[in-house]
Coordinates of C-alpha atoms and ligand atoms in Angstrom, one line a residue:
M20 CA 0.0 0.0 0.0
Q21 CA 2.9 2.3 0.8
D22 CA 4.2 1.8 -2.7
L23 CA 0.8 2.6 -4.1
N24 CA 0.6 5.7 -2.0
K25 CA 3.8 6.9 -3.6
K26 CA 2.6 6.1 -7.1
V27 CA -0.6 8.1 -6.5
Q28 CA 1.4 11.0 -5.2
E29 CA 3.6 10.9 -8.3
L30 CA 0.6 10.8 -10.6
M31 CA -1.1 13.7 -8.9
L32 CA 2.1 15.7 -9.2
S33 CA 2.8 14.9 -12.8
N34 CA -0.8 15.9 -13.8
R35 CA -0.5 19.2 -11.9
K36 CA -0.8 22.5 -13.8
H37 CA -0.4 26.2 -12.9
K38 CA -2.1 29.1 -14.6
D39 CA -2.9 32.7 -13.6
G40 CA -1.8 32.1 -10.1
Y41 CA -4.0 29.0 -9.7
Q42 CA -3.1 25.4 -9.3
Y43 CA -5.2 22.5 -10.6
T44 CA -4.9 18.9 -11.7
L45 CA -5.7 17.3 -15.1
P46 CA -7.6 14.1 -14.9
S47 CA -5.4 12.7 -17.7
P48 CA -2.9 14.9 -19.6
D49 CA -3.4 13.1 -22.9
S50 CA -7.1 12.7 -22.9
Y51 CA -8.5 15.4 -20.6
P52 CA -6.4 18.5 -20.8
Y53 CA -8.6 20.8 -18.7
Q54 CA -10.0 21.1 -15.2
W55 CA -13.2 19.2 -14.5
L56 CA -15.5 20.0 -11.5
W57 CA -16.2 16.6 -9.9
D58 CA -12.7 15.4 -10.8
S59 CA -11.2 18.3 -8.9
C60 CA -13.3 17.5 -5.9
F61 CA -11.9 13.9 -6.1
H62 CA -8.5 15.4 -6.5
A63 CA -8.9 17.5 -3.4
I64 CA -10.0 14.4 -1.4
I65 CA -6.9 12.5 -2.7
L66 CA -4.4 15.4 -2.3
N67 CA -5.7 16.0 1.3
H68 CA -4.0 12.7 2.2
F69 CA -0.6 14.3 1.2
S70 CA -1.0 18.0 1.7
S71 CA -4.0 20.0 2.7
T72 CA -2.4 23.0 1.2
D73 CA -2.5 21.4 -2.3
A74 CA -6.1 20.2 -1.7
K75 CA -7.1 23.8 -0.8
K76 CA -5.4 25.1 -4.0
E77 CA -7.4 22.6 -6.1
I78 CA -10.7 24.0 -4.5
L79 CA -9.6 27.6 -4.9
S80 CA -9.0 27.1 -8.7
L81 CA -12.5 25.7 -9.1
V82 CA -14.3 28.4 -7.3
A83 CA -12.3 31.0 -9.1
R84 CA -14.5 30.4 -12.1
Q85 CA -17.9 30.3 -10.4
F86 CA -20.6 32.1 -12.4
D87 CA -22.5 35.1 -11.0
N88 CA -25.6 32.9 -10.5
G89 CA -23.6 30.5 -8.3
M90 CA -23.1 27.6 -10.8
I91 CA -19.6 26.2 -11.1
P92 CA -18.9 25.0 -14.7
H93 CA -18.0 21.3 -15.3
M94 CA -15.0 22.3 -17.4
I95 CA -12.5 25.2 -17.0
Y96 CA -10.2 25.4 -20.0
W97 CA -7.4 27.6 -18.4
Q98 CA -5.1 26.9 -21.3
R99 CA -5.9 25.1 -24.5
P100 CA -3.2 22.7 -25.7
S101 CA -2.5 23.1 -29.5
E102 CA -2.8 19.3 -29.9
T103 CA -5.3 17.2 -27.9
N104 CA -7.3 14.1 -28.3
F105 CA -10.2 15.8 -26.6
P106 CA -12.8 17.0 -29.1
K107 CA -12.9 20.7 -29.4
V108 CA -16.4 21.5 -28.2
E109 CA -17.7 24.9 -27.3
W110 CA -20.2 24.6 -24.6
G111 CA -21.5 28.1 -24.5
K112 CA -18.6 30.1 -23.2
E113 CA -15.1 31.1 -24.1
N114 CA -13.2 29.8 -21.1
T115 CA -15.5 27.4 -19.4
S116 CA -18.4 25.1 -20.2
S117 CA -21.9 26.2 -19.3
L118 CA -22.9 22.9 -17.7
T119 CA -22.1 21.7 -14.2
Q120 CA -21.4 18.3 -12.6
P121 CA -22.3 16.4 -9.4
P122 CA -21.8 18.8 -6.5
M123 CA -19.1 17.1 -4.4
L124 CA -17.6 20.4 -3.3
A125 CA -18.9 20.6 0.3
Y126 CA -17.8 17.0 0.9
A127 CA -14.2 17.9 -0.3
V128 CA -14.1 21.1 1.8
W129 CA -15.3 19.1 4.9
Q130 CA -12.6 16.5 4.4
I131 CA -10.0 19.2 4.3
Y132 CA -11.4 20.8 7.4
Q133 CA -11.4 17.4 9.2
K134 CA -7.7 17.1 8.6
D135 CA -6.3 20.5 9.6
K136 CA -9.2 22.3 11.3
D137 CA -8.4 25.4 9.3
L138 CA -11.6 27.4 9.9
K139 CA -10.2 30.4 8.1
F140 CA -10.0 28.5 4.8
V141 CA -13.6 27.2 5.3
K142 CA -14.8 30.7 6.0
S143 CA -13.1 32.0 2.9
V144 CA -14.9 29.5 0.6
Y145 CA -18.2 29.4 2.4
P146 CA -19.8 32.1 0.2
N147 CA -18.9 30.0 -2.9
L148 CA -20.4 26.9 -1.3
Y149 CA -23.5 28.8 -0.2
H150 CA -24.2 30.2 -3.7
F151 CA -23.3 26.9 -5.5
Y152 CA -25.8 24.9 -3.5
K153 CA -28.4 27.7 -3.6
Y154 CA -28.1 27.7 -7.4
F155 CA -29.2 24.0 -7.5
L156 CA -32.0 24.5 -5.0
S157 CA -33.4 27.6 -6.8
E158 CA -32.7 26.9 -10.5
R159 CA -32.9 23.2 -10.9
D160 CA -36.2 22.4 -9.2
P161 CA -38.8 24.7 -11.0
H162 CA -41.8 22.5 -9.9
E163 CA -40.6 22.6 -6.3
K164 CA -40.7 18.9 -6.0
N165 CA -37.4 18.9 -4.0
L166 CA -35.6 16.9 -6.7
I167 CA -32.6 18.5 -8.5
G168 CA -32.6 18.2 -12.3
I169 CA -29.8 18.0 -14.8
L170 CA -29.8 19.7 -18.2
N171 CA -27.7 17.1 -20.0
P172 CA -26.3 13.5 -19.3
D173 CA -22.8 15.1 -19.1
E174 CA -24.0 16.9 -15.9
S175 CA -24.3 13.5 -14.2
G176 CA -20.7 12.8 -14.9
E177 CA -21.7 9.6 -16.6
D178 CA -21.9 10.8 -20.2
N179 CA -23.4 7.8 -22.0
S180 CA -25.0 5.9 -19.1
P181 CA -27.9 3.8 -20.3
R182 CA -30.0 5.6 -17.7
F183 CA -30.3 8.4 -20.2
D184 CA -31.2 6.3 -23.3
K185 CA -34.9 6.8 -23.0
P186 CA -34.8 10.5 -22.4
L187 CA -32.5 10.8 -25.4
G188 CA -34.7 8.6 -27.5
L189 CA -31.9 6.0 -28.1
P190 CA -32.1 2.2 -28.1
P191 CA -30.2 0.1 -25.5
K192 CA -27.7 -1.1 -28.2
Q193 CA -25.9 1.9 -29.7
T194 CA -22.5 3.2 -30.6
L195 CA -20.6 5.9 -28.7
K196 CA -20.8 8.0 -31.9
E197 CA -24.6 7.8 -31.9
N198 CA -24.8 8.7 -28.3
T199 CA -22.4 11.6 -28.7
K200 CA -24.3 13.0 -31.7
R201 CA -27.5 13.0 -29.7
R202 CA -25.8 14.7 -26.7
F203 CA -24.2 17.3 -28.8
K204 CA -27.7 18.1 -30.3
L205 CA -28.8 18.7 -26.7
I206 CA -25.9 21.1 -26.2
E207 CA -27.0 23.0 -29.3
Q208 CA -30.5 23.2 -27.8
N209 CA -29.0 24.3 -24.4
I210 CA -27.0 27.0 -26.2
D211 CA -30.1 28.2 -28.1
C212 CA -32.1 28.6 -24.9
K213 CA -29.0 30.4 -23.4
F214 CA -28.7 27.7 -20.7
D215 CA -31.9 28.9 -19.0
A216 CA -32.0 25.8 -16.8
P217 CA -35.8 25.5 -16.1
F218 CA -36.5 26.1 -19.8
C219 CA -33.9 23.7 -21.0
M220 CA -35.0 21.0 -18.6
R221 CA -38.7 21.4 -19.4
N222 CA -38.3 21.4 -23.1
F223 CA -35.4 19.1 -23.8
F224 CA -34.2 16.9 -21.0
W225 CA -36.2 16.6 -17.8
V226 CA -34.2 14.1 -15.7
K227 CA -33.9 13.8 -12.0
D228 CA -30.9 11.5 -11.4
V229 CA -30.4 9.3 -8.4
P230 CA -26.6 9.7 -7.9
F231 CA -26.8 13.5 -8.4
N232 CA -29.6 13.8 -5.8
S233 CA -27.9 11.4 -3.4
I234 CA -24.7 13.5 -3.7
M235 CA -26.8 16.7 -3.1
V236 CA -28.2 15.2 0.1
E237 CA -24.8 14.2 1.5
N238 CA -23.3 17.5 0.6
L239 CA -26.1 19.6 1.9
S240 CA -25.8 17.8 5.3
L241 CA -22.1 18.5 5.3
L242 CA -22.7 22.1 4.3
S243 CA -25.0 22.3 7.3
E244 CA -22.2 21.1 9.5
I245 CA -19.9 23.7 7.9
A246 CA -22.4 26.4 8.5
K247 CA -22.7 25.3 12.1
K248 CA -18.9 25.4 12.6
L249 CA -19.0 29.0 11.3
G250 CA -21.7 29.9 13.7
N251 CA -24.3 30.4 10.9
K252 CA -27.2 28.7 12.7
D253 CA -29.9 29.7 10.3
D254 CA -28.0 28.4 7.3
A255 CA -27.2 25.2 9.2
V256 CA -30.9 24.6 9.8
Y257 CA -31.9 25.6 6.3
F258 CA -29.4 23.3 4.5
M259 CA -30.2 20.4 6.8
N260 CA -33.9 20.9 6.0
C261 CA -33.1 20.9 2.3
A262 CA -31.2 17.7 2.6
N263 CA -34.1 16.1 4.4
S264 CA -36.6 17.3 1.8
I265 CA -34.6 15.9 -1.1
S266 CA -34.2 12.6 0.7
L267 CA -38.0 12.4 1.3
A268 CA -38.8 13.4 -2.3
M269 CA -36.4 10.7 -3.5
R270 CA -38.3 8.2 -1.4
D271 CA -41.6 9.5 -2.6
L272 CA -40.9 9.8 -6.4
M273 CA -38.0 7.4 -7.1
L274 CA -38.4 4.3 -4.9
E275 CA -40.1 1.2 -6.1
D276 CA -39.6 -2.4 -4.9
G277 CA -36.5 -1.5 -2.9
I278 CA -34.7 0.4 -5.8
F279 CA -34.4 4.1 -6.3
W280 CA -34.8 4.9 -10.0
S281 CA -33.9 8.1 -11.8
T282 CA -37.0 9.8 -13.3
C283 CA -37.8 11.4 -16.5
G284 CA -40.4 13.9 -17.7
E285 CA -43.0 16.0 -15.9
D286 CA -44.8 12.9 -14.7
Y287 CA -41.6 11.7 -13.0
K288 CA -41.6 8.3 -14.8
K289 CA -39.1 5.9 -13.4
I290 CA -36.2 4.9 -15.7
K291 CA -35.9 1.3 -14.8
V292 CA -32.4 0.6 -16.0
K293 CA -30.2 -1.1 -13.4
T294 CA -26.8 0.7 -13.1
W295 CA -24.5 1.3 -10.2
A296 CA -26.8 4.2 -9.4
I297 CA -29.1 1.9 -7.4
F298 CA -26.3 1.9 -4.7
A299 CA -25.8 5.6 -4.7
P300 CA -28.4 6.3 -2.0
L301 CA -26.2 4.3 0.4
F302 CA -23.6 7.0 0.2
A303 CA -26.1 9.6 1.5
K304 CA -27.7 7.2 4.1
I305 CA -31.1 7.5 2.4
V306 CA -32.1 3.9 2.7
S307 CA -33.0 1.9 5.9
Q308 CA -30.7 -0.9 7.1
K309 CA -33.2 -3.5 5.8
E310 CA -33.3 -1.8 2.4
A311 CA -29.5 -1.6 2.3
K312 CA -29.2 -5.4 3.1
E313 CA -31.6 -6.2 0.3
L314 CA -29.7 -4.0 -2.2
V315 CA -26.5 -5.8 -1.3
D316 CA -27.9 -9.4 -1.2
K317 CA -30.1 -9.1 -4.2
H318 CA -28.1 -6.9 -6.5
L319 CA -24.5 -6.1 -5.5
L320 CA -23.6 -9.7 -4.7
N321 CA -25.6 -11.1 -7.6
K322 CA -23.4 -12.8 -10.2
S323 CA -25.8 -12.1 -13.0
E324 CA -26.0 -8.4 -12.1
F325 CA -23.1 -6.6 -10.4
W326 CA -20.8 -9.2 -8.8
T327 CA -18.3 -9.8 -11.7
D328 CA -14.7 -10.9 -11.3
F329 CA -13.7 -7.2 -11.2
P330 CA -16.6 -5.3 -9.6
V331 CA -18.5 -3.1 -9.6
P332 CA -19.7 -2.7 -13.3
T333 CA -21.4 0.5 -13.9
T334 CA -24.3 -1.3 -15.7
S335 CA -25.8 -4.6 -14.6
L336 CA -24.8 -7.6 -16.6
D337 CA -28.5 -8.5 -17.3
E338 CA -29.3 -5.2 -18.9
P339 CA -29.6 -5.3 -22.7
S340 CA -27.4 -2.1 -22.7
F341 CA -24.5 -3.8 -20.9
D342 CA -21.3 -3.4 -22.8
E343 CA -18.0 -4.3 -21.1
A344 CA -16.2 -1.8 -23.3
G345 CA -18.9 0.8 -23.4
F346 CA -17.6 3.7 -21.3
W347 CA -20.4 4.2 -18.7
R348 CA -22.4 1.2 -20.0
G349 CA -20.5 -1.6 -18.1
P350 CA -16.9 -0.9 -17.2
T351 CA -15.8 -0.5 -13.6
W352 CA -14.8 3.0 -12.6
M353 CA -12.8 4.0 -9.5
A354 CA -15.1 6.9 -8.5
T355 CA -18.2 4.7 -8.5
N356 CA -16.3 2.0 -6.5
W357 CA -15.4 4.8 -4.0
F358 CA -19.0 5.9 -3.6
I359 CA -20.1 2.3 -3.1
Y360 CA -17.3 1.7 -0.7
K361 CA -18.3 4.7 1.4
G362 CA -22.0 3.6 1.2
L363 CA -21.3 0.1 2.4
Q364 CA -19.3 1.5 5.4
N365 CA -22.3 3.7 6.3
Y366 CA -24.3 0.5 6.8
G367 CA -21.6 -1.6 8.5
F368 CA -20.8 -3.9 5.6
E369 CA -17.1 -3.5 6.4
D370 CA -16.0 -6.9 5.0
L371 CA -17.6 -6.2 1.7
A372 CA -16.3 -2.7 1.6
Q373 CA -12.8 -4.1 2.1
E374 CA -13.4 -6.6 -0.7
I375 CA -14.2 -3.7 -3.1
K376 CA -11.1 -1.9 -1.9
Q377 CA -8.9 -4.9 -2.5
S378 CA -10.4 -5.5 -5.9
S379 CA -9.9 -1.8 -6.8
I380 CA -6.3 -2.0 -5.8
S381 CA -5.7 -5.2 -7.8
L382 CA -7.2 -3.5 -10.8
I383 CA -4.7 -0.8 -10.6
Q384 CA -1.8 -3.2 -9.9
K385 CA -2.8 -5.2 -12.9
S386 CA -3.7 -2.5 -15.4
G387 CA -2.3 0.8 -14.1
F388 CA -4.1 4.1 -13.6
R389 CA -6.6 3.8 -16.4
E390 CA -9.9 5.6 -16.8
Q391 CA -12.0 2.4 -16.5
F392 CA -11.6 -1.3 -16.4
N393 CA -13.3 -4.2 -18.2
P394 CA -15.4 -5.7 -15.3
L395 CA -15.0 -9.2 -16.7
T396 CA -11.2 -9.3 -17.4
G397 CA -9.8 -6.4 -15.4
E398 CA -8.2 -5.0 -18.6
G399 CA -7.6 -1.2 -18.5
Q400 CA -9.6 0.9 -20.9
G401 CA -9.8 4.6 -22.0
A402 CA -7.5 7.4 -20.7
R403 CA -4.1 6.7 -19.3
N404 CA -2.5 8.3 -16.2
F405 CA -6.0 8.9 -15.0
T406 CA -6.3 10.4 -11.5
W407 CA -9.4 8.7 -10.2
G408 CA -7.4 5.6 -9.2
G409 CA -6.0 7.8 -6.5
L410 CA -9.3 7.5 -4.7
I411 CA -8.1 4.1 -3.4
I412 CA -6.0 5.9 -0.8
D413 CA -9.2 7.4 0.5
M414 CA -10.8 4.0 1.0
T415 CA -9.8 4.0 4.6
Ligands
LIG504 C1 -15.5 11.9 -18.8 C2 -16.3 11.4 -17.6 C3 -16.6 12.5 -16.6 C4 -15.3 13.2 -16.2 C5 -14.4 13.6 -17.4 C6 -13.0 14.1 -17.1 O1 -16.2 12.8 -19.6 O2 -17.5 10.8 -18.0 O3 -17.2 12.1 -15.5 O4 -15.5 14.3 -15.4 O5 -14.3 12.5 -18.3 O6 -12.4 13.1 -16.4

């Protein structure tokens, strides 16, 4: 493990960039040459194990490009390499995208605070956190159902996940090219409506996603803790109430037969495609102990669903959309393993959590710091020198 720690530290260092007085980390220098929002939150969590100063710098570069309305963009270009494998897409703005990503920011800041108890730092970023989460609460829930919506599959962080096939009008069997074409059309529509979130959602893509809302719940409760530490009692109560309301709404509108499903459309129709997302509520402690056990026994440990030789596949083996080489349609990713690991710990499944940790470590030992892994063979796929493997050092 010590050797692995060192390798993670070297990787984080070699992917590090500086620009305009800011410091940030590339997810993968060859494939992802910019700063990404949820990646940088993962980076801060990883860096915090080595240096809280570097973790803070990663957060400061993210919030430096926060929009006036509170949103933080999912991509900050900082500098554009002359040659890159990454497609040159303009998502609405010159220096950043106009979409966002799962809001892991409060979680990352709370981890940093846990380590060095630097209240001054927390205080300095609190206004950013406040406006970021307020943005979701006020702009992404126009029907006031207490569920937060995304404008585009890319905002979920799981670009081509089969959860979004129905809302995009795509069949379960498809190519990445077909999927990308459809998503880029959505971006054009988003640009046409000037990223007016309620309008874009209502007219083009009305999805309430389970991981996104689970992440909101966990982050709002931590934001409430942060507010408490800063002596902002009203904010603390407010954010905790918001976390509870989302959690209740998820139960009300997403839960059926023990599984939370993402929903689509104004009638909140459940999208019944089994992906790793069914385990995301464990991360936010939204399910009961009995429900957690059922999720584990019936689905996680089920060899025809998620218990492959190299778990946890992002899509269940028995889904027609499952594709072991299909980006978010099957491969095992380190961040989703990390969410599941933390979720299992929340419910006392310590042995199983350790099994997932060991299997994540063996994936990296076998195939290196790759973006994703074939869940059947363990072979590495996609980007190289990809930072998310560093999350294994936070599986503690
Ligand atoms: C891919 C992933 C997304 C990630 C980005 C940069 O688009 O789907 O989650 O943020 O790469 O690593």
